[in-house]
Short mmCIF file of C-alpha atoms and ligand atoms in Angstrom, two decimals:
data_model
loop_
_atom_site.label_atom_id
_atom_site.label_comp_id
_atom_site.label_asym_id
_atom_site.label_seq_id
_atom_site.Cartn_x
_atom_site.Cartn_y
_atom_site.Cartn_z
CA UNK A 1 112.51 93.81 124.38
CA UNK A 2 116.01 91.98 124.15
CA UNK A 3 116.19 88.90 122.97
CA UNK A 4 116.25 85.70 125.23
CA UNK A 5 119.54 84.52 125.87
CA UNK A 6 119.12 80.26 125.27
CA UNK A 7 121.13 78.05 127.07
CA UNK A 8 120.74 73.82 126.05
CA UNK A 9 121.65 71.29 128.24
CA UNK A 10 120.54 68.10 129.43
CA UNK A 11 118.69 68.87 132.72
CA UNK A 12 117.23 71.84 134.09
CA UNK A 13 117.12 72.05 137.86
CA UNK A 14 115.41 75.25 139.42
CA UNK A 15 116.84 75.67 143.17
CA UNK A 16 120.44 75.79 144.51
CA UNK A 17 120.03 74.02 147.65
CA UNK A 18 121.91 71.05 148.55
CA UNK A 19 119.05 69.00 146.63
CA UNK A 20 119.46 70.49 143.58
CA UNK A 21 123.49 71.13 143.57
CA UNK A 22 123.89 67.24 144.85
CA UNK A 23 121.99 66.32 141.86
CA UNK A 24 124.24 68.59 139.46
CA UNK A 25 127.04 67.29 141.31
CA UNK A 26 125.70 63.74 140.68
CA UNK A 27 125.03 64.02 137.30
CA UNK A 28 128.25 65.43 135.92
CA UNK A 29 129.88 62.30 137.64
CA UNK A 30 127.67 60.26 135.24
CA UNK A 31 129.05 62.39 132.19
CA UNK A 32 125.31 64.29 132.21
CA UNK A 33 125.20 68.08 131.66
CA UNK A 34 122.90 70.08 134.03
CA UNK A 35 122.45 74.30 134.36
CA UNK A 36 121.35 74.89 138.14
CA UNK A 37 119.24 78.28 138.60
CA UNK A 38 117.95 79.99 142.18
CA UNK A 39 116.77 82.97 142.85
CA UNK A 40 118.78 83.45 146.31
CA UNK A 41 122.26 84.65 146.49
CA UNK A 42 124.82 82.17 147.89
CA UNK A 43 124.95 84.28 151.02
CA UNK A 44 121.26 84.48 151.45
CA UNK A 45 121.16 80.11 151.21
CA UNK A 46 124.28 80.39 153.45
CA UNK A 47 122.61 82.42 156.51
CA UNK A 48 119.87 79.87 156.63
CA UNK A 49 120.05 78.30 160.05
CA UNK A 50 119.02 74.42 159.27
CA UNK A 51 118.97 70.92 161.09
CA UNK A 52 122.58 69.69 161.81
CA UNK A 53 122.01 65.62 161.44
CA UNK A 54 123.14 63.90 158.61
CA UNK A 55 122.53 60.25 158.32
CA UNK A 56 125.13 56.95 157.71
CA UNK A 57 124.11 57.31 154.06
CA UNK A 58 124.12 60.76 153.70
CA UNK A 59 127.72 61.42 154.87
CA UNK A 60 128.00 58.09 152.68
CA UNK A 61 127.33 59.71 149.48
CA UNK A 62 129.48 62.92 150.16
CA UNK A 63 131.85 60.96 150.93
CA UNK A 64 131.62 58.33 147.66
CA UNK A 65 131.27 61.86 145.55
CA UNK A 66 134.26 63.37 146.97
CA UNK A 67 132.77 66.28 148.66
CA UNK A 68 133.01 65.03 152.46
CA UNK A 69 136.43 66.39 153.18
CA UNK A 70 134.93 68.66 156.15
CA UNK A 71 132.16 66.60 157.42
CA UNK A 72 134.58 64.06 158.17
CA UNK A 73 137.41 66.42 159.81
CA UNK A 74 135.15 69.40 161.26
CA UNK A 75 131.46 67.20 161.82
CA UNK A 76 130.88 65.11 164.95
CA UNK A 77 130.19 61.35 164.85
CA UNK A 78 126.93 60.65 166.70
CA UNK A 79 127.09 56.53 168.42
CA UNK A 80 123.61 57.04 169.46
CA UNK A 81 121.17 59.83 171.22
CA UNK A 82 119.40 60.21 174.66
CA UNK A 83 115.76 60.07 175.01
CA UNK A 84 114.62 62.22 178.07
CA UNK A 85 111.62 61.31 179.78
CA UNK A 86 109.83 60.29 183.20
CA UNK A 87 112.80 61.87 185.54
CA UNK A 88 116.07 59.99 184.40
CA UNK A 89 117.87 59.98 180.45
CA UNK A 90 117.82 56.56 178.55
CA UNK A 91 120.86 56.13 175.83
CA UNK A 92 120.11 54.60 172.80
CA UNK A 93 123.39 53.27 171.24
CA UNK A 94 123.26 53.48 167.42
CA UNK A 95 126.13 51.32 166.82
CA UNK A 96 125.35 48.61 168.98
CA UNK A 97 121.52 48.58 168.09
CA UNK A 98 122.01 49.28 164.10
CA UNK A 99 125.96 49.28 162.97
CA UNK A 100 125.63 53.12 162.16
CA UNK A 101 126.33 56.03 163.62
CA UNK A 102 125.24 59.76 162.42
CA UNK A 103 127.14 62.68 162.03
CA UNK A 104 126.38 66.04 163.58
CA UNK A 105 127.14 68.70 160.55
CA UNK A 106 125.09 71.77 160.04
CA UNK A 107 123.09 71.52 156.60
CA UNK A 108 124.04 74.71 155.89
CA UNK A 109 127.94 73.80 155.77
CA UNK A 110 126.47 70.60 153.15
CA UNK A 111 125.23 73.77 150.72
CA UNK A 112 128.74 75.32 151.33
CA UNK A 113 130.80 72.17 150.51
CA UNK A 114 128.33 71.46 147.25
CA UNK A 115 128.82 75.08 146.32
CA UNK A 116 132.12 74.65 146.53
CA UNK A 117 132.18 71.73 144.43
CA UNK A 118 130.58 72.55 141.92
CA UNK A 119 131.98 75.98 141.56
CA UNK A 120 135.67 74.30 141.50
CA UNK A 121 134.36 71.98 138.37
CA UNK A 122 132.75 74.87 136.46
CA UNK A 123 129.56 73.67 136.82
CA UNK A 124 126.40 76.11 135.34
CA UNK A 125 125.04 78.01 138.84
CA UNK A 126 123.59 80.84 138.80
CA UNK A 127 122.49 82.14 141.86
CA UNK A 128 120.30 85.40 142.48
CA UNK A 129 118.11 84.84 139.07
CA UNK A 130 114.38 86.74 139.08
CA UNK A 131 111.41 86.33 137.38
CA UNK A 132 111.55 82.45 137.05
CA UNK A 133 109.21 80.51 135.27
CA UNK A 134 108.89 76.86 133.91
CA UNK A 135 107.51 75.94 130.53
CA UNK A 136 106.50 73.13 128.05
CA UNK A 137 107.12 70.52 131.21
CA UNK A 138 105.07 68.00 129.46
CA UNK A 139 106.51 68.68 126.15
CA UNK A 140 110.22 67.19 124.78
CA UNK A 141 112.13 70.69 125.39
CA UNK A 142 110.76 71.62 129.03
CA UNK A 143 112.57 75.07 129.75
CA UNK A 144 112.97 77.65 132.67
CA UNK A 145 113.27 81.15 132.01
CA UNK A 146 114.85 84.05 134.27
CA UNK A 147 116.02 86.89 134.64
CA UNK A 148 119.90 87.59 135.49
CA UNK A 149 121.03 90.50 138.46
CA UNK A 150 121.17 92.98 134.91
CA UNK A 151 117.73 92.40 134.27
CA UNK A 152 118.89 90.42 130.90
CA UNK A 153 116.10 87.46 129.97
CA UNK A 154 117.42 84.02 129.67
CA UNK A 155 116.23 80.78 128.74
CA UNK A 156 117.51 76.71 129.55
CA UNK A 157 116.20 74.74 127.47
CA UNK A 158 116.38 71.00 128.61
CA UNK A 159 115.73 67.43 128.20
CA UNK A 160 114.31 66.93 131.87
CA UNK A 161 113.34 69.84 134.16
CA UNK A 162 113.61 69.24 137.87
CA UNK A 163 112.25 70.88 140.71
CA UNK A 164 114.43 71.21 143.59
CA UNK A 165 112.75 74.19 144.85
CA UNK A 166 112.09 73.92 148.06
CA UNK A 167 108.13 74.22 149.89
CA UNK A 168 107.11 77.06 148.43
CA UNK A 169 108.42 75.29 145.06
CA UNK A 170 107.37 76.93 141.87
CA UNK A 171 107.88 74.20 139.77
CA UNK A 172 105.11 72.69 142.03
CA UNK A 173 102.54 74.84 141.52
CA UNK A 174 103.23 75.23 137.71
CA UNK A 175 101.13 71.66 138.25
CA UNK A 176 97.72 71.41 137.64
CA UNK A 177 96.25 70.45 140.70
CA UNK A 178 94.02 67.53 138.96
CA UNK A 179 97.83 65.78 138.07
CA UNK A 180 99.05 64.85 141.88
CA UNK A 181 97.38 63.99 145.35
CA UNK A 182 98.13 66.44 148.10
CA UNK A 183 98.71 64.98 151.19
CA UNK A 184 99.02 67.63 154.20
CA UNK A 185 99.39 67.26 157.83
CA UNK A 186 98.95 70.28 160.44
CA UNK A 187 100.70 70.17 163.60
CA UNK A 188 99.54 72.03 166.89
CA UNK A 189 102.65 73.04 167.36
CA UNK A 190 106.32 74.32 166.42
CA UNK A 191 109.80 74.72 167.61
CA UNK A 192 111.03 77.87 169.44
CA UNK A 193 115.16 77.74 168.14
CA UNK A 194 118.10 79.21 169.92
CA UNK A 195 121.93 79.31 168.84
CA UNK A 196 124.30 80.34 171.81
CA UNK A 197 127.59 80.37 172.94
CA UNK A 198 128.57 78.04 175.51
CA UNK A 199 129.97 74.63 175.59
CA UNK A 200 127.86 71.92 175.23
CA UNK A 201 125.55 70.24 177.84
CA UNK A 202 125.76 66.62 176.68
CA UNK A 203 128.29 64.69 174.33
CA UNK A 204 125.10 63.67 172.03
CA UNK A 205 121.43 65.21 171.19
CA UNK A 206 119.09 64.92 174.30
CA UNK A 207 115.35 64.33 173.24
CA UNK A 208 113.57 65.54 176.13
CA UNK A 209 110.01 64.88 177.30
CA UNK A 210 108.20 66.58 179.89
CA UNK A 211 104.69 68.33 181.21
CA UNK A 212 105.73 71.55 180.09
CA UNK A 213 106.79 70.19 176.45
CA UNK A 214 109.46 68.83 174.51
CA UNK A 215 112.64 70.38 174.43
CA UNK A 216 116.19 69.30 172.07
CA UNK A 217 119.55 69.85 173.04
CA UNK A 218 121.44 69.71 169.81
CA UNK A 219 124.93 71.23 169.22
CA UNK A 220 127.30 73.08 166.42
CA UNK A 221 130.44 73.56 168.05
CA UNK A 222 132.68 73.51 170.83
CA UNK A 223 131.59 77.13 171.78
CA UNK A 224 128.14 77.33 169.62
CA UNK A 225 125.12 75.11 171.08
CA UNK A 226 121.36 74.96 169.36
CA UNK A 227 118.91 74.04 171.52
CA UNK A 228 114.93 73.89 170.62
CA UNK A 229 111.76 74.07 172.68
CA UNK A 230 108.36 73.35 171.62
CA UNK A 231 106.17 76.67 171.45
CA UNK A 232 102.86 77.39 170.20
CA UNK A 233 102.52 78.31 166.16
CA UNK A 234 102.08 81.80 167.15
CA UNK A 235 104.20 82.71 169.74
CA UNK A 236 105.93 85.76 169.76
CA UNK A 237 109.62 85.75 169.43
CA UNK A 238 109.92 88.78 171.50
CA UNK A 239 108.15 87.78 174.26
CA UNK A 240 111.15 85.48 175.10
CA UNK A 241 114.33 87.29 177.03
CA UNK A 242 117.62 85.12 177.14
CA UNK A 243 116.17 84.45 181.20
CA UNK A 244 113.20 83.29 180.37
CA UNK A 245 114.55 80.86 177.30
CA UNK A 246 117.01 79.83 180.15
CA UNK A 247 114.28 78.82 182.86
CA UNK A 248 111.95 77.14 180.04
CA UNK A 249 114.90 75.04 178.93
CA UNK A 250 116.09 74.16 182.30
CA UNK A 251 112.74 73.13 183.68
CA UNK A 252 112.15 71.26 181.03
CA UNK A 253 115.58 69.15 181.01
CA UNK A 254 115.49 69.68 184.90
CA UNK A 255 112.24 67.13 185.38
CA UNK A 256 114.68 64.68 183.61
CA UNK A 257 117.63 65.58 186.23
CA UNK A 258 119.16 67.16 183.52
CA UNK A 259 121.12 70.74 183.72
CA UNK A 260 122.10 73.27 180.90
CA UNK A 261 124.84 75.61 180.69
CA UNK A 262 124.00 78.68 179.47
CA UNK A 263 125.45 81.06 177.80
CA UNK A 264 124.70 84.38 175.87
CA UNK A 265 121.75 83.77 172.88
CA UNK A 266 122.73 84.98 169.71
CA UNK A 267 119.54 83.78 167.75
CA UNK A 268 116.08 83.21 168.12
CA UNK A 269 113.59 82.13 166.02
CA UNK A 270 110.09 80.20 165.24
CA UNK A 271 110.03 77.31 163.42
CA UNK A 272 105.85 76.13 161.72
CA UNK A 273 106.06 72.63 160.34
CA UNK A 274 103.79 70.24 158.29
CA UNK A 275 103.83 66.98 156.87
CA UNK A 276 103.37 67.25 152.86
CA UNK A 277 103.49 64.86 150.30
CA UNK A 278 102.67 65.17 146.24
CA UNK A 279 102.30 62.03 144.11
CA UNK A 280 103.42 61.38 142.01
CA UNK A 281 106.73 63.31 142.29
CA UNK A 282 106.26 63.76 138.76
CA UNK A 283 104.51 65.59 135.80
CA UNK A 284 105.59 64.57 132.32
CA UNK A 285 108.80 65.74 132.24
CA UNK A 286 109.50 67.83 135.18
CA UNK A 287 110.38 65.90 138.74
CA UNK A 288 110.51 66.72 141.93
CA UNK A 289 112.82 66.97 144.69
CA UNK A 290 113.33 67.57 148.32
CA UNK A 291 111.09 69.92 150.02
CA UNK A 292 109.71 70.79 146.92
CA UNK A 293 107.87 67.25 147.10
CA UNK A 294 107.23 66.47 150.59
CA UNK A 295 108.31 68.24 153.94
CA UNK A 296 107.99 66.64 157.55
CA UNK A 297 108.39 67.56 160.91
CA UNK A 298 111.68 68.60 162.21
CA UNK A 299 111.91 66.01 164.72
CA UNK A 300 114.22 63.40 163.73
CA UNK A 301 115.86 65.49 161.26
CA UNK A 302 114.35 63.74 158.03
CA UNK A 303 114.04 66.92 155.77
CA UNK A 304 118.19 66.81 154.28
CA UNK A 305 118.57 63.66 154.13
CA UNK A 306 115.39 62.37 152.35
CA UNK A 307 116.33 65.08 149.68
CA UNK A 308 119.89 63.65 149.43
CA UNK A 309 117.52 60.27 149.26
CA UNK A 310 115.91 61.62 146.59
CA UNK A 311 118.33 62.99 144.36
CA UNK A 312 120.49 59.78 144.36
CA UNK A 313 117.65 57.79 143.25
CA UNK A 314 116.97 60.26 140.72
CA UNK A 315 120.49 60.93 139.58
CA UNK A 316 120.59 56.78 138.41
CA UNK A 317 117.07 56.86 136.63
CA UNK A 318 117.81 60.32 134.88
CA UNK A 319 120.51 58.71 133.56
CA UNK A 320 118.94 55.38 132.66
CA UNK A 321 116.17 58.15 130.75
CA UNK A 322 118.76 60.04 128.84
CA UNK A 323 120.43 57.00 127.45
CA UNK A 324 117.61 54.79 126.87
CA UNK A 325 114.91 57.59 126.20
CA UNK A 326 112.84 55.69 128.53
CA UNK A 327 110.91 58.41 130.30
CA UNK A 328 109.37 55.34 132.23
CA UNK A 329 112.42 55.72 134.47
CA UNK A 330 110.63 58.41 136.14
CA UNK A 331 107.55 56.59 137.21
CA UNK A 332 110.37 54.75 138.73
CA UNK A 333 112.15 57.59 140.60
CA UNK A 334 108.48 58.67 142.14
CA UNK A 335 107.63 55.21 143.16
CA UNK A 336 111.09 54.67 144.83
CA UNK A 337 111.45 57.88 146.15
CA UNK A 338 107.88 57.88 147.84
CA UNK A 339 108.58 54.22 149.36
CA UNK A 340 111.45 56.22 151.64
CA UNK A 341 109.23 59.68 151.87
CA UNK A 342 106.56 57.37 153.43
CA UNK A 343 108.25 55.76 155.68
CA UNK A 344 110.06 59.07 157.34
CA UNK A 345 106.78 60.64 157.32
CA UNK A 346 105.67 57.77 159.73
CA UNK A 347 108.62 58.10 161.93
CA UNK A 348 108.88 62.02 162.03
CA UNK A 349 104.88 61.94 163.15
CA UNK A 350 106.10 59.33 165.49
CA UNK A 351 108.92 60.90 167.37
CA UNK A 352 106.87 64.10 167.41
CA UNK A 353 103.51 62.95 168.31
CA UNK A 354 105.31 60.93 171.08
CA UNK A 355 107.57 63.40 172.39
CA UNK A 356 105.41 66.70 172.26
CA UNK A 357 102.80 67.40 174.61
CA UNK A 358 99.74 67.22 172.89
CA UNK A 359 96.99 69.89 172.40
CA UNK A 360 94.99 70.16 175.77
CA UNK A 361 96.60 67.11 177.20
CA UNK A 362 95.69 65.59 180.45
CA UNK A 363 97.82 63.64 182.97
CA UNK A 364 96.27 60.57 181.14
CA UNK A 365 98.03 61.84 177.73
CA UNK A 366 101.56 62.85 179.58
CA UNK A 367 101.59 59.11 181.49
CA UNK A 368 100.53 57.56 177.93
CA UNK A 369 103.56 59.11 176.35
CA UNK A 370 105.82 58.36 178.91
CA UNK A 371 104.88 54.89 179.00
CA UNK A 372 105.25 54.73 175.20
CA UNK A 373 108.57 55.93 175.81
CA UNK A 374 109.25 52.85 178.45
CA UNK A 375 107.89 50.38 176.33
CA UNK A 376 110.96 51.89 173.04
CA UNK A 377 113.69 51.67 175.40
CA UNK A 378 113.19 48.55 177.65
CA UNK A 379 112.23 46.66 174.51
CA UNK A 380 115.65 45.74 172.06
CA UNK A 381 113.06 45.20 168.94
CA UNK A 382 111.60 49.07 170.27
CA UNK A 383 115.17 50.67 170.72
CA UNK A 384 116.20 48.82 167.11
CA UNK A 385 113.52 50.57 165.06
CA UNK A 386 114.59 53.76 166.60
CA UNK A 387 117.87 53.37 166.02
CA UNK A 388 117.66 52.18 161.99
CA UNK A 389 114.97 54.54 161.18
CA UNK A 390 117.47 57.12 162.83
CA UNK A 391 120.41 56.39 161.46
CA UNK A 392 118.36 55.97 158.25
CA UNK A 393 117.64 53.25 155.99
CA UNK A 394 119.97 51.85 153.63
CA UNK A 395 119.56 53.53 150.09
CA UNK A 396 118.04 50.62 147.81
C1 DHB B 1 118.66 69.30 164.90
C2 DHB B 1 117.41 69.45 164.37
C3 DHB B 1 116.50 68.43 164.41
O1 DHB B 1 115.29 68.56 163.88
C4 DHB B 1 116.84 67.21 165.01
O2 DHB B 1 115.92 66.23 165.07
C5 DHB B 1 118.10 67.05 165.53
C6 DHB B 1 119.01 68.10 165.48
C7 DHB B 1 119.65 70.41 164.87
O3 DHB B 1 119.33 71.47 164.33
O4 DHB B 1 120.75 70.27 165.40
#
């Protein structure tokens, strides 16, 4: 067998995502080496079809990092949102209610502008690695080891190993499950997506409840729409023609006096969800980040921006680490960190459990709801929350 190749730097991060490049891009403003590994190819992470809401502090720090040149130009500033429910749509204005606004910007086109970024500053990123594997993460030289698209072995040795890894995270189950708490939540049900082209049906996002479910109305662009509609875990993608999608969606916006315009459906998928949440989000010295640490339910669109949370935080105490070889710092990043992950866990179950029909409902659970829903938007102090935990908390 070849020898390893061995690579040194500061901090190892395994996954490419917009977690783990933001935090590369992050660091090297702070003068702090980092080698970013994944085992996708950039085209692979660029096909993924993601949420498209960023939050006031999430376009915030693209923008303070210089990498917010096309959110700003090509995304579309959200003032507020509808909330569909009980025949009629209710606006909830974002600026008036919390001074922010959000922007709409496919996730995917964050990964593209990072990638970009950090490609243009010669930044270590190697995409399409196999055979990963994490080592010594309690040690002083934690290291990740791959192999490269020739099948050559390589090895990063580092100061502080991060895992930005996504769910199915590696660098989380290199754990052992006596270190962290596993908090999991199961929810009876997911999110049938479409993309298609035809102009949009409302200027912002409609969140729309009614007997036969919830249903979304989001957007991409002029001419590209995405649109969701609750489904069971299990339901077959195939058993849905473009007509039927069509008469879900519109008898579902319909009981709110709403109407679509359709046009041809160019994908179709199934989205599962859970809540999940490890603490602490560390283990000696590996950390982790983004989905690789918690996930939550798409509604709201939490997932991004809590990683973007996530790697700011940890960007500051890395640093404060590496220069004062105080691995303290990280008990720090996991205790902040969790504070936010908390308190969008509580507001993702919120909008979901309020806004989905629930498992066997009756007419008492479906007039519940709704008059949940009456007592957010006729109340300023109900409409407020909303609105701040929507346009997201300020970073702190
Ligand atoms: C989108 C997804 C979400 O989960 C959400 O709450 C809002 C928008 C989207 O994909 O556009």
């Amino acid at each position: 067998m070849s020898a390893r190749e061995v690579t040194t730097t500061s901090v190892g991060i395994v996954g490419g995502g917009p977690a783990g490049l933001m935090l590369s891009h992050l660091l090297a403003r702070r003068g702090i080496d980092s080698v970013v590994v994944d085992h996708r190819s950039r085209d692979e992470i660029e096909q993924t079809v993601r949420a498209g809401i960023l939050e006031a502090d999430s376009v915030r720090l693209l923008s303070e990092t210089g990498v917010s040149e096309r959110v700003l130009s090509e995304g579309d500033r959200h003032g507020g949102t509808y909330l569909a429910f009980g025949g009629e749509l209710h606006h909830i204005d974002f600026q008036e209610l919390a001074g922010a606004s959000v922007w709409l910007y496919p996730q995917t086109e964050v990964f593209v502008d990072l990638a970009d970024a950090r490609a243009a500053a010669g930044a270590d990123v190697r995409f399409g690695v196999g055979d990963t594997s994490v080592h010594d993460v309690t040690g002083e030289r934690p290291s990740i080891r791959f192999t490269d698209a020739d099948g050559s072995a390589h090895e990063i040795r580092c100061r502080y190993l991060v895992g930005a890894d996504g769910s199915h995270s590696l660098c989380r189950h290199a754990i052992p499950p006596s270190e962290i708490r596993q908090y999991r939540k199961e929810y009876p049900f997911a999110w049938f997506g479409i993309l298609c082209e035809a102009p949009k049906s409302a200027p912002e996002l409609i969140y729309n409840h009614s007997d036969r479910g919830f249903a979304l109305i989001s957007q991409r662009t002029e001419t590209t729409q995405r649109m969701y509609f609750q489904c069971d875990p299990d339901e077959d993608v195939d058993a849905w023609s473009d007509d039927r999608i069509w008469s879900e969606l519109q008898a579902r916006v319909g009981a709110n006096g709403h109407e679509l315009t359709e046009g041809p459906i160019t994908g179709k998928s199934v989205l599962r969800f859970r809540s999940n949440v490890v603490e602490p989000m560390r283990y000696g010295n590996m950390v982790l980040a983004g989905d690789a640490a918690h996930t939550v339910p798409p509604t709201g669109a939490k997932g991004l921006n809590l990683a973007l949370a996530d790697v700011r935080v940890l960007a500051e105490t890395l640093e404060r680490a590496l220069t004062d070889r105080d691995d303290d710092a990280l008990d720090e990043y996991s205790r902040r960190a969790l504070d936010r992950v908390w308190r969008s866990q509580h507001f993702s179950y919120w909008m979901t459990s309020m806004l989905h029909r629930p498992l066997a409902a009756d007419e008492f659970d479906l007039r519940r709801q709704v008059a949940e829903l009456h007592s957010v938007v006729r109340s300023t102090a109900g409409k407020t929350y909303l609105a701040e935990a929507y346009t997201g908390w300020p970073s702190g």
